[in-house]
Coordinates of C-alpha atoms in Angstrom, one line a residue:
X13 CA 83.8 99.1 102.0
X14 CA 83.5 101.4 104.8
X15 CA 81.6 100.7 108.1
X16 CA 78.0 102.1 107.9
X17 CA 78.5 105.2 110.0
X18 CA 75.4 107.2 111.0
X19 CA 75.1 110.1 108.6
X20 CA 73.0 113.1 109.7
X21 CA 69.2 113.5 108.7
X22 CA 68.5 114.9 105.3
X23 CA 67.7 118.8 105.5
X24 CA 65.5 119.8 102.6
X25 CA 66.5 118.7 99.3
X26 CA 64.6 116.7 96.7
X27 CA 63.8 112.9 96.8
X28 CA 62.0 113.1 93.4
X29 CA 59.7 110.2 94.6
X30 CA 62.7 108.0 95.4
X31 CA 62.6 105.5 98.1
X32 CA 64.2 107.1 101.3
X33 CA 66.0 104.0 102.4
X34 CA 67.1 103.5 106.0
X35 CA 70.0 105.6 106.9
X36 CA 73.2 103.6 107.1
X37 CA 74.0 103.1 110.6
X38 CA 76.5 101.1 112.9
X39 CA 75.5 97.5 112.4
X40 CA 72.6 96.6 114.8
X41 CA 71.7 100.4 115.2
X42 CA 68.1 101.3 114.7
X43 CA 67.3 102.5 111.4
X44 CA 65.2 105.6 110.6
X45 CA 61.8 105.6 109.2
X46 CA 61.4 105.4 105.4
X47 CA 58.7 105.9 102.7
X48 CA 57.4 103.2 100.3
X49 CA 58.4 103.1 96.6
X50 CA 55.7 104.5 94.4
X51 CA 54.2 102.0 91.8
X52 CA 55.8 104.1 88.9
X53 CA 59.2 104.0 90.2
X54 CA 59.8 100.1 90.0
X55 CA 58.9 97.3 87.8
X56 CA 55.6 95.7 88.0
X57 CA 57.3 92.5 89.0
X58 CA 59.1 93.9 92.0
X59 CA 58.3 92.6 95.4
X60 CA 54.9 93.5 96.7
X61 CA 54.9 92.3 100.2
X62 CA 55.2 94.8 103.0
X63 CA 57.9 93.2 105.0
X64 CA 58.2 89.3 105.1
X65 CA 58.8 89.3 108.8
X66 CA 55.6 90.9 109.4
X67 CA 53.2 87.9 108.6
X68 CA 50.0 88.2 110.7
X69 CA 50.9 91.8 112.2
X70 CA 49.4 95.1 111.4
X71 CA 49.5 98.6 112.3
X72 CA 52.2 100.2 114.4
X73 CA 52.8 96.9 116.5
X74 CA 53.5 94.9 113.2
X75 CA 56.0 97.5 112.1
X76 CA 57.8 97.6 115.4
X77 CA 58.0 93.7 115.1
X78 CA 59.3 94.0 111.7
X79 CA 62.1 96.6 113.1
X80 CA 63.0 94.5 115.8
X81 CA 63.5 91.3 113.7
X82 CA 65.4 93.2 111.2
X83 CA 67.6 94.9 113.7
X84 CA 68.0 91.4 115.7
X85 CA 69.6 89.9 112.5
X86 CA 72.1 92.6 112.0
X87 CA 73.1 92.4 115.7
X88 CA 73.8 88.7 115.5
X89 CA 75.4 88.9 112.3
X90 CA 77.7 91.6 113.6
X91 CA 78.4 89.7 116.8
X92 CA 79.2 86.4 115.1
X93 CA 80.5 87.0 111.7
X94 CA 84.1 87.5 110.5
X95 CA 85.7 91.0 110.8
X96 CA 86.5 90.4 107.2
X97 CA 83.0 91.0 106.1
X98 CA 82.7 94.1 103.8
X99 CA 79.5 94.7 102.1
X100 CA 77.4 94.4 105.4
X101 CA 79.3 97.1 106.8
X102 CA 78.2 99.9 104.5
X103 CA 74.9 98.4 103.7
X104 CA 73.0 97.4 106.9
X105 CA 70.2 95.8 105.1
X106 CA 68.6 92.5 105.4
X107 CA 67.5 91.4 101.8
X108 CA 64.8 88.8 101.7
X109 CA 63.1 89.2 98.2
X110 CA 64.4 90.7 95.0
X111 CA 63.2 90.9 91.2
X112 CA 65.4 92.6 88.5
X113 CA 66.7 95.8 89.8
X114 CA 64.7 95.9 93.1
X115 CA 65.6 94.4 96.4
X116 CA 63.3 94.4 99.6
X117 CA 64.6 94.3 103.0
X118 CA 63.2 92.4 105.9
X119 CA 61.9 95.7 107.2
X120 CA 59.9 96.1 104.1
X121 CA 62.0 98.8 102.4
X122 CA 62.8 98.6 98.9
X123 CA 66.1 99.5 97.0
X124 CA 67.3 99.7 93.4
X125 CA 70.3 97.7 93.2
X126 CA 73.2 99.1 91.4
X127 CA 75.8 96.7 92.8
X128 CA 74.2 93.5 91.3
X129 CA 76.4 91.1 93.1
X130 CA 79.6 93.0 92.2
X131 CA 78.6 92.5 88.6
X132 CA 77.3 89.0 89.0
X133 CA 73.7 89.6 88.2
X134 CA 73.7 90.5 84.5
X135 CA 69.9 89.7 84.0
X136 CA 69.1 91.1 87.9
X137 CA 67.7 89.4 90.7
X138 CA 65.8 86.2 89.9
X139 CA 65.1 86.5 86.3
X140 CA 62.5 84.3 85.1
X141 CA 64.6 82.7 82.3
X142 CA 67.2 81.9 85.2
X143 CA 64.5 80.7 87.6
X144 CA 62.9 78.4 84.9
X145 CA 66.3 76.7 84.1
X146 CA 67.0 76.1 87.7
X147 CA 63.7 74.4 88.3
X148 CA 64.1 72.3 85.2
X149 CA 67.2 70.9 86.6
X150 CA 65.7 70.3 90.1
X151 CA 62.6 68.8 88.7
X152 CA 64.5 66.5 86.3
X153 CA 66.4 64.4 89.3
X154 CA 69.7 65.1 87.8
X155 CA 72.6 65.1 90.3
X156 CA 73.8 68.3 91.4
X157 CA 77.4 67.4 92.0
X158 CA 79.3 65.4 89.4
X159 CA 82.9 66.6 89.6
X160 CA 84.1 67.0 86.2
X161 CA 81.8 64.3 84.7
X162 CA 79.9 65.1 81.2
X163 CA 76.4 66.1 81.6
X164 CA 73.8 67.5 79.5
X165 CA 73.8 70.6 81.5
X166 CA 77.4 71.0 81.0
X167 CA 77.4 70.3 77.3
X168 CA 74.5 73.0 76.8
X169 CA 76.4 75.5 78.8
X170 CA 79.8 74.9 76.7
X171 CA 77.9 75.1 73.4
X172 CA 76.3 78.6 74.3
X173 CA 79.6 79.9 75.7
X174 CA 81.4 79.1 72.5
X175 CA 78.8 80.6 70.6
X176 CA 79.5 83.8 72.2
X177 CA 83.3 83.9 72.3
X178 CA 85.4 86.0 69.8
X179 CA 85.7 83.9 66.7
X180 CA 89.3 84.1 66.6
X181 CA 89.3 82.2 69.8
X182 CA 86.3 79.8 69.5
X183 CA 87.9 78.1 66.5
X184 CA 90.7 76.4 68.4
X185 CA 90.0 76.9 72.1
X186 CA 89.7 74.5 75.2
X187 CA 87.6 75.1 78.2
X188 CA 88.6 74.2 81.7
X189 CA 86.2 74.3 84.6
X190 CA 87.7 75.4 87.9
X191 CA 86.6 76.1 91.3
X192 CA 83.5 78.3 92.0
X193 CA 84.8 81.7 92.1
X194 CA 86.8 84.2 89.4
X195 CA 89.9 83.9 91.8
X196 CA 90.0 80.2 91.1
X197 CA 90.0 80.8 87.4
X198 CA 92.6 83.3 87.7
X199 CA 94.7 80.5 89.7
X200 CA 94.1 78.2 86.8
X201 CA 95.0 80.6 84.1
X202 CA 98.3 81.2 85.9
X203 CA 99.2 77.6 86.4
X204 CA 98.1 76.9 82.8
X205 CA 100.8 79.5 81.1
X206 CA 103.5 78.7 83.6
X207 CA 102.9 75.1 82.8
X208 CA 102.9 75.7 79.1
X209 CA 105.9 78.0 78.9
X210 CA 108.0 76.5 81.7
X211 CA 108.5 80.1 83.1
X212 CA 107.3 81.5 86.3
X213 CA 107.1 85.4 86.1
X214 CA 103.9 87.2 85.3
X215 CA 103.2 90.8 84.1
X216 CA 100.5 92.6 85.8
X217 CA 99.3 96.2 85.9
X218 CA 99.0 98.8 88.8
X219 CA 95.5 99.0 90.1
X220 CA 94.5 95.5 89.0
X221 CA 92.5 93.3 91.1
X222 CA 92.3 89.5 90.3
X223 CA 91.0 87.7 93.3
X224 CA 91.6 86.7 96.8
X225 CA 93.6 83.4 96.6
X226 CA 97.4 83.1 97.3
X227 CA 98.2 83.1 93.6
X228 CA 95.7 85.5 92.5
X229 CA 97.0 88.0 95.3
X230 CA 100.2 88.1 93.7
X231 CA 99.1 90.0 90.7
X232 CA 96.9 92.8 92.0
X233 CA 98.4 96.2 92.1
X234 CA 98.6 96.6 95.7
X235 CA 100.4 93.0 96.4
X236 CA 103.9 92.4 97.7
X237 CA 106.3 91.5 94.9
X238 CA 106.6 87.8 94.5
X239 CA 107.0 86.4 91.1
X240 CA 105.3 89.4 89.3
X241 CA 106.3 92.6 87.6
X242 CA 103.9 95.5 87.7
X243 CA 103.4 98.0 84.8
X244 CA 101.7 101.2 84.5
X245 CA 98.0 100.8 83.4
X246 CA 97.0 103.7 81.1
X247 CA 94.5 106.2 82.4
X248 CA 93.6 109.6 81.4
X249 CA 92.6 111.3 84.6
X250 CA 95.5 110.2 86.7
X251 CA 98.0 109.3 84.1
X252 CA 101.3 108.0 85.8
X253 CA 103.3 110.1 83.2
X254 CA 101.3 113.2 83.7
X255 CA 100.3 113.7 80.2
X256 CA 97.3 111.5 79.7
X257 CA 95.4 110.8 76.4
X258 CA 96.9 108.8 73.6
X259 CA 100.5 109.9 74.5
X260 CA 100.2 108.7 78.0
X261 CA 99.0 105.3 76.7
X262 CA 101.9 105.4 74.2
X263 CA 104.3 105.9 77.1
X264 CA 102.8 103.0 79.1
X265 CA 103.1 100.8 76.1
X266 CA 106.8 101.8 75.7
X267 CA 107.5 101.0 79.3
X268 CA 106.1 97.6 78.8
X269 CA 108.6 97.2 75.9
X270 CA 111.5 98.4 77.8
X271 CA 110.8 96.1 80.9
X272 CA 110.5 93.1 78.5
X273 CA 113.7 93.9 76.1
X274 CA 116.1 95.3 78.6
X275 CA 118.2 92.7 80.1
X276 CA 118.9 95.0 83.0
X277 CA 115.3 95.6 84.1
X278 CA 115.4 92.8 86.4
X279 CA 112.3 91.1 85.0
X280 CA 112.8 87.7 83.6
X281 CA 111.1 86.3 80.7
X282 CA 107.4 86.1 81.7
X283 CA 105.1 83.2 81.8
X284 CA 102.2 85.4 80.8
X285 CA 100.7 88.9 81.1
X286 CA 97.4 89.4 82.7
X287 CA 95.1 92.4 82.1
X288 CA 91.6 93.7 82.9
X289 CA 90.1 95.3 79.7
X290 CA 88.3 97.8 82.1
X291 CA 89.6 97.9 85.7
X292 CA 86.6 97.7 88.0
X293 CA 87.9 97.6 91.6
X294 CA 90.8 99.8 90.3
X295 CA 88.2 102.8 89.9
X296 CA 86.3 101.9 86.6
X297 CA 89.3 102.7 84.2
X298 CA 88.7 101.6 80.5
X299 CA 92.0 100.4 78.9
X300 CA 92.4 102.7 75.4
X301 CA 91.6 100.3 72.5
X302 CA 94.9 101.2 70.8
X303 CA 96.8 100.2 73.9
X304 CA 95.2 96.9 74.1
X305 CA 96.2 96.1 70.6
X306 CA 99.7 97.1 71.4
X307 CA 99.8 94.9 74.4
X308 CA 98.5 92.2 72.3
X309 CA 101.1 92.9 69.6
X310 CA 104.1 92.9 72.1
X311 CA 103.2 89.9 73.8
X312 CA 102.6 87.9 70.6
X313 CA 106.1 89.1 69.2
X314 CA 107.7 87.7 72.3
X315 CA 105.6 84.7 72.7
X316 CA 104.1 85.6 76.0
X317 CA 100.6 84.4 76.5
X318 CA 98.2 87.1 77.2
X319 CA 95.4 86.5 79.7
X320 CA 92.2 88.8 79.6
X321 CA 90.5 88.8 83.1
X322 CA 86.7 89.3 82.1
X323 CA 85.6 88.1 85.3
X324 CA 83.6 91.5 85.8
X325 CA 83.5 92.8 82.3
X326 CA 81.9 89.8 80.6
X327 CA 78.7 89.0 79.1
X328 CA 77.5 92.5 77.9
X329 CA 78.5 94.6 80.8
X330 CA 80.8 96.8 78.8
X331 CA 78.5 97.2 75.6
X332 CA 80.1 94.4 73.9
X333 CA 79.7 90.6 74.8
X334 CA 83.3 90.4 76.0
X335 CA 85.1 93.6 76.7
X336 CA 88.0 92.5 74.4
X337 CA 85.7 93.0 71.4
X338 CA 86.1 96.7 71.7
X339 CA 89.6 96.6 70.5
X340 CA 89.6 93.6 68.6
X341 CA 92.0 91.5 70.3
X342 CA 92.1 87.9 70.8
X343 CA 93.6 86.9 73.9
X344 CA 95.4 83.5 74.5
X345 CA 93.4 82.9 77.7
X346 CA 89.9 84.4 78.9
X347 CA 89.2 84.3 82.7
X348 CA 85.3 84.2 83.1
X349 CA 83.2 84.1 86.4
X350 CA 80.5 86.2 88.0
X351 CA 77.8 86.8 85.3
X352 CA 78.6 83.4 83.4
X353 CA 76.8 81.5 86.3
X354 CA 73.5 83.4 86.1
X355 CA 73.9 84.5 89.8
X356 CA 75.3 80.9 90.8
X357 CA 79.1 80.3 91.4
X358 CA 80.8 79.2 88.3
X359 CA 84.2 80.1 86.9
X360 CA 86.2 78.9 83.8
X361 CA 89.1 79.5 81.6
X362 CA 88.8 79.4 77.8
X363 CA 92.4 79.2 76.2
X364 CA 94.2 78.4 72.9
X365 CA 94.7 74.7 72.5
X366 CA 98.3 74.9 71.9
X367 CA 98.5 75.7 75.7
X368 CA 96.9 72.6 76.8
X369 CA 100.0 70.7 77.9
X370 CA 99.0 69.6 81.4
X371 CA 98.5 65.9 82.6
X372 CA 95.1 64.4 83.9
X373 CA 94.8 65.4 87.6
X374 CA 96.2 68.8 87.4
X375 CA 94.7 70.9 90.1
X376 CA 91.4 72.0 89.2
X377 CA 89.0 72.0 92.2
X378 CA 86.1 69.9 93.7
X379 CA 83.2 72.2 93.0
X380 CA 83.6 72.4 89.1
X381 CA 80.5 70.7 88.2
X382 CA 77.6 72.9 89.4
X383 CA 74.9 71.8 87.4
X384 CA 72.5 74.7 88.4
X385 CA 74.9 77.4 87.9
X386 CA 75.6 75.8 84.2
X387 CA 72.0 75.8 83.8
X388 CA 71.3 79.3 84.9
X389 CA 74.6 80.5 83.0
X390 CA 73.2 78.9 79.8
X391 CA 70.0 80.7 80.1
X392 CA 71.7 84.0 80.7
X393 CA 74.2 83.8 78.0
X394 CA 71.4 83.0 75.6
X395 CA 69.1 85.7 76.7
X396 CA 71.9 88.5 76.7
X397 CA 72.9 87.1 73.1
X398 CA 69.2 86.9 71.7
X399 CA 67.8 90.1 73.1
X400 CA 70.9 92.3 72.1
X401 CA 71.6 93.2 75.8
X402 CA 75.2 94.4 75.3
X403 CA 74.2 96.7 72.5
X404 CA 71.5 97.9 74.9
X405 CA 74.2 98.6 77.7
X406 CA 76.2 100.6 75.3
X407 CA 73.4 102.9 74.2
X408 CA 72.2 103.5 77.8
X409 CA 75.4 103.7 79.4
X410 CA 76.6 106.4 77.0
X411 CA 73.4 108.3 77.9
X412 CA 73.9 107.8 81.8
X413 CA 77.4 109.0 81.5
X414 CA 76.3 112.1 79.6
X415 CA 73.7 113.0 82.2
X416 CA 76.5 112.4 84.9
X417 CA 78.9 114.7 83.2
X418 CA 76.1 117.4 82.9
X419 CA 75.8 117.0 86.8
X420 CA 79.4 117.2 87.3
X421 CA 79.4 121.0 85.8
X422 CA 77.7 122.0 89.3
X423 CA 79.6 119.9 91.8
X424 CA 83.5 120.3 91.8
X425 CA 83.8 117.2 94.0
X426 CA 82.8 115.0 91.0
X427 CA 86.3 115.1 89.5
X428 CA 85.8 112.4 86.8
X429 CA 82.9 110.6 85.2
X430 CA 84.1 107.5 83.1
X431 CA 83.2 104.1 82.1
X432 CA 82.3 101.8 79.4
X433 CA 78.6 100.4 78.9
X434 CA 76.8 99.9 82.2
X435 CA 80.1 100.0 84.1
X436 CA 80.3 103.6 85.4
X437 CA 82.5 105.3 87.8
X438 CA 82.5 108.8 89.3
X439 CA 85.8 109.7 91.0
X440 CA 85.0 111.9 94.0
X441 CA 87.8 114.6 94.8
X442 CA 88.8 117.3 97.3
X443 CA 89.1 120.4 95.0
X444 CA 90.6 122.5 97.4
X445 CA 94.2 121.1 97.2
X446 CA 96.6 122.8 94.5
X447 CA 99.1 120.2 93.5
X448 CA 100.9 122.1 91.0
X449 CA 104.6 122.0 91.7
X450 CA 106.0 125.2 93.1
X451 CA 109.5 124.7 91.6
X452 CA 108.7 123.4 88.1
X453 CA 107.0 125.3 85.3
X454 CA 105.5 123.1 82.5
X455 CA 107.3 122.8 79.3
X456 CA 106.0 125.7 77.0
X457 CA 105.8 125.5 72.9
X458 CA 107.6 128.4 71.1
X459 CA 105.2 129.1 68.2
X460 CA 107.8 130.3 65.7
X461 CA 110.0 127.2 66.3
X462 CA 107.5 124.5 67.3
X463 CA 109.9 122.9 69.7
X464 CA 109.9 123.0 73.6
X465 CA 111.7 125.5 75.5
X466 CA 113.9 124.0 78.1
X467 CA 112.5 124.8 81.8
X468 CA 115.0 124.5 84.4
X469 CA 114.1 124.2 88.1
X470 CA 116.1 125.7 90.9
X471 CA 118.8 123.2 91.6
X472 CA 117.4 120.3 93.0
X473 CA 116.9 116.6 92.5
X474 CA 113.5 116.8 93.5
X475 CA 112.4 119.4 90.6
X476 CA 114.1 117.9 87.5
X477 CA 114.0 119.5 84.1
X478 CA 110.6 119.0 82.5
X479 CA 110.4 117.9 78.8
X480 CA 107.8 115.7 77.2
X481 CA 107.8 115.7 73.5
X482 CA 104.5 114.8 71.7
X483 CA 104.4 112.4 68.8
X484 CA 104.6 115.3 66.3
X485 CA 107.8 116.4 67.8
X486 CA 106.1 119.4 69.6
X487 CA 106.0 119.6 73.4
X488 CA 103.2 117.7 75.2
X489 CA 103.1 119.8 78.4
X490 CA 102.6 117.8 81.7
X491 CA 99.2 118.4 83.0
X492 CA 98.3 120.2 86.2
X493 CA 97.6 117.2 88.6
X494 CA 93.9 116.6 89.4
X495 CA 92.8 117.3 93.0
X496 CA 93.2 114.3 95.2
X497 CA 90.9 111.6 95.7
X498 CA 88.1 112.3 98.6
X499 CA 87.3 108.7 99.9
X500 CA 85.2 110.7 102.8
X501 CA 83.1 112.4 100.2
X502 CA 82.6 109.1 98.2
X503 CA 81.3 107.1 101.3
X504 CA 79.1 110.0 102.0
X505 CA 77.5 109.8 98.5
X506 CA 77.1 106.1 99.2
X507 CA 75.4 106.8 102.6
X508 CA 73.1 109.3 100.9
X509 CA 72.2 107.0 98.0
X510 CA 71.2 104.2 100.5
X511 CA 69.1 106.7 102.4
X512 CA 67.1 107.5 99.0
X513 CA 66.7 103.6 98.3
X514 CA 69.9 103.2 95.8
X515 CA 72.6 100.8 96.5
X516 CA 76.0 101.8 94.6
X517 CA 79.6 100.4 95.4
X518 CA 83.1 102.3 96.0
X519 CA 86.2 101.3 94.3
X520 CA 89.5 102.9 93.2
X521 CA 92.8 103.2 94.8
X522 CA 91.6 105.1 97.7
X523 CA 87.9 104.1 97.6
X524 CA 87.1 107.4 96.1
X525 CA 85.2 106.2 93.1
X526 CA 81.5 105.7 93.2
X527 CA 80.6 102.7 91.0
X528 CA 77.3 101.7 89.3
X529 CA 76.9 98.2 87.9
X530 CA 73.1 97.9 87.2
X531 CA 71.8 94.8 85.5
X532 CA 71.6 94.9 81.7
X533 CA 67.8 94.5 82.0
X534 CA 67.5 98.0 83.7
X535 CA 64.5 99.9 82.1
X536 CA 64.6 103.3 81.0
X537 CA 62.1 104.2 83.8
X538 CA 64.4 102.7 86.3
X539 CA 67.6 104.4 84.8
X540 CA 65.7 107.7 85.4
X541 CA 65.1 106.9 89.0
X542 CA 68.8 105.9 89.4
X543 CA 70.2 109.3 88.1
X544 CA 67.4 111.2 90.0
X545 CA 68.6 109.6 93.5
X546 CA 72.1 109.8 92.7
X547 CA 72.0 113.5 91.9
X548 CA 70.0 113.9 94.9
X549 CA 72.5 112.2 96.9
X550 CA 75.6 114.0 95.4
X551 CA 73.9 117.3 96.1
X552 CA 73.3 116.3 99.8
X553 CA 76.8 114.9 100.2
X554 CA 78.4 118.0 98.8
X555 CA 76.5 120.2 101.3
X556 CA 78.4 118.6 104.0
X557 CA 81.8 118.8 102.2
X558 CA 82.1 121.4 99.7
X559 CA 80.2 124.4 98.4
X560 CA 79.0 123.8 94.6
X561 CA 81.0 125.7 91.9
X562 CA 77.6 127.2 90.5
X563 CA 75.8 128.6 93.4
X564 CA 72.5 128.1 91.4
X565 CA 71.9 124.3 91.9
X566 CA 70.8 122.3 88.7
X567 CA 67.1 121.5 88.2
X568 CA 67.0 117.8 89.1
X569 CA 64.7 116.9 86.3
X570 CA 67.6 117.6 84.0
X571 CA 69.5 114.4 85.0
X572 CA 66.3 112.1 84.2
X573 CA 67.0 109.6 81.5
X574 CA 65.3 109.9 78.2
X575 CA 65.5 107.1 75.8
X576 CA 68.1 107.8 73.0
X577 CA 67.0 108.4 69.3
X578 CA 67.7 105.5 66.8
X579 CA 70.6 107.5 65.2
X580 CA 73.4 109.7 66.2
X581 CA 74.5 107.8 69.4
X582 CA 78.1 108.3 70.1
X583 CA 80.4 105.5 71.4
X584 CA 81.0 105.8 75.0
X585 CA 84.5 107.8 75.4
X586 CA 86.9 107.8 77.9
X587 CA 88.0 111.5 77.9
X588 CA 85.1 113.4 76.8
X589 CA 84.4 116.6 78.8
X590 CA 87.6 116.5 80.5
X591 CA 88.9 119.9 80.2
X592 CA 86.0 121.4 81.9
X593 CA 86.7 119.5 85.1
X594 CA 90.2 120.8 85.1
X595 CA 89.2 124.4 84.4
X596 CA 86.6 124.7 87.2
X597 CA 87.5 127.1 90.0
X598 CA 88.7 125.2 93.1
X599 CA 86.6 125.5 96.2
X600 CA 87.7 125.0 99.7
X601 CA 86.8 121.9 101.4
X602 CA 85.0 122.0 105.0
X603 CA 85.9 118.7 105.9
X604 CA 89.4 117.2 106.4
X605 CA 88.6 114.2 108.8
X606 CA 91.0 111.0 108.1
X607 CA 89.0 107.7 107.8
X608 CA 88.7 105.6 110.9
X609 CA 90.2 102.1 111.1
X610 CA 87.0 100.2 110.4
X611 CA 86.2 102.7 107.4
X612 CA 89.8 102.1 105.8
X613 CA 89.4 98.2 106.7
X614 CA 85.9 98.1 105.2
X615 CA 86.7 99.9 101.8
X616 CA 89.0 97.4 100.3
X617 CA 88.7 95.9 96.9
X618 CA 86.0 93.4 96.2
X619 CA 86.8 90.1 97.7
X620 CA 83.8 88.6 96.1
X621 CA 85.6 86.8 93.3

């Protein structure tokens, strides 16, 4: 995440009653004034204080005291904390109270939190069932740290966890409690398959993010090659093969088969394949269901264990309890963390019992018996399951995506809107750049023959002949590449969101994707407020960077959420409304400033694993 650089004050525009949050500024810098949230914009159980540091103070002097204390905390943390900090750079707030979707800062300002602890808070902040579960453990006198000893809290957690697992795995699975973070679970999964197969190589995918420990850092897409072969991850908007859609996914699957079967590929028989059903830090890219089934088929036929990293996608986030359920696959190993601990650190792997070949004493970690996290996790898993929150996420997410795609008609900087359930990404782009190759004309279909004409570029190795046959034998013409990512515009959207009381995150290869990860408990009213503030923030950021494609800006009320009807809901798609984004008339950007070192350093992928 980038450093919280100062943004210019808003000029005009609509706030729609939103909280005009503190303007992001360099850490420790004074924040501007703000308005209060109106009662109808937040839940009734939201924080009700006017600033926890203002106890006993009143009037202007009290407000000055609150601001001074707030700014003092930011200054001290900036001076004393590691340069590796990320979120604090772009979010210069000091949270002191939170409930559900709402956070209250030390200065009394309120925010709608669509970061949710990087997806950790499935039920939002301080949900009553989570707090009650934690209090019961504290009041019981139970030990809080017991290594891997059996306890009632652990037994209840495992029972509830197995109740939610895909049936094909739950019937013959083992569970291992790891260190407290998702990256520890990834380490454990890699160690497991290497021990079970006697092999060392691992297959991973471009754009992946699997954690921050040494072994986990081998497998992300941006890591230096160690014992990992990286494969293309299918995506429609920026297809690595230039064709997108089902054809692009098929080419990615064929590439995987070739790497495994070609003795000259340079890749040894792997110990396992690890994939994310939806790449989160990679830019909110859902894997096509058919491609996921192909990966399961390819690995099963070659005796390669398949590891599904569900650290961020699990517990209802994508509209199914586990994201692998969308495609119907059953992996050999599932890596689980974040939401399974009910807001507290907890990580496990669940795997087929045939892989359980290690001896007692295998590395597992000291902090693998967190009793409070197990109790909070049990309550969270049960609440999501019993209240159908995964199904709710699918329906609400579909409608939020629809509203955002409507908004994209008016702003060419919104290059792609995608996601699954309540895992939503908006890729911001610079629409001025024309990336069509000058020397190569796309393949054409000759109607009377139904075969591609050969299109030859001028004599150059940099402009080879283009031919891409479709599955039906007809030409699948390479697409015009989309505009380049616009990380500066995405950072501006995040700043404008924060000014309006909305917390969002960035992701993607160039930190150009605005990400929404609201809690599964978000209400219809809150969804409306989130879309309202986001639309306003995009409009404000676009004024500084690009001109709207439609000179008449949209009516902001069009983007407010309305509850869906009981019937007729369409499943969340990955490629809906894509053509209209490609056909928009390009508009020239008014800003080409490169990101500074602090911004580049701050906008890295999520380390909170």
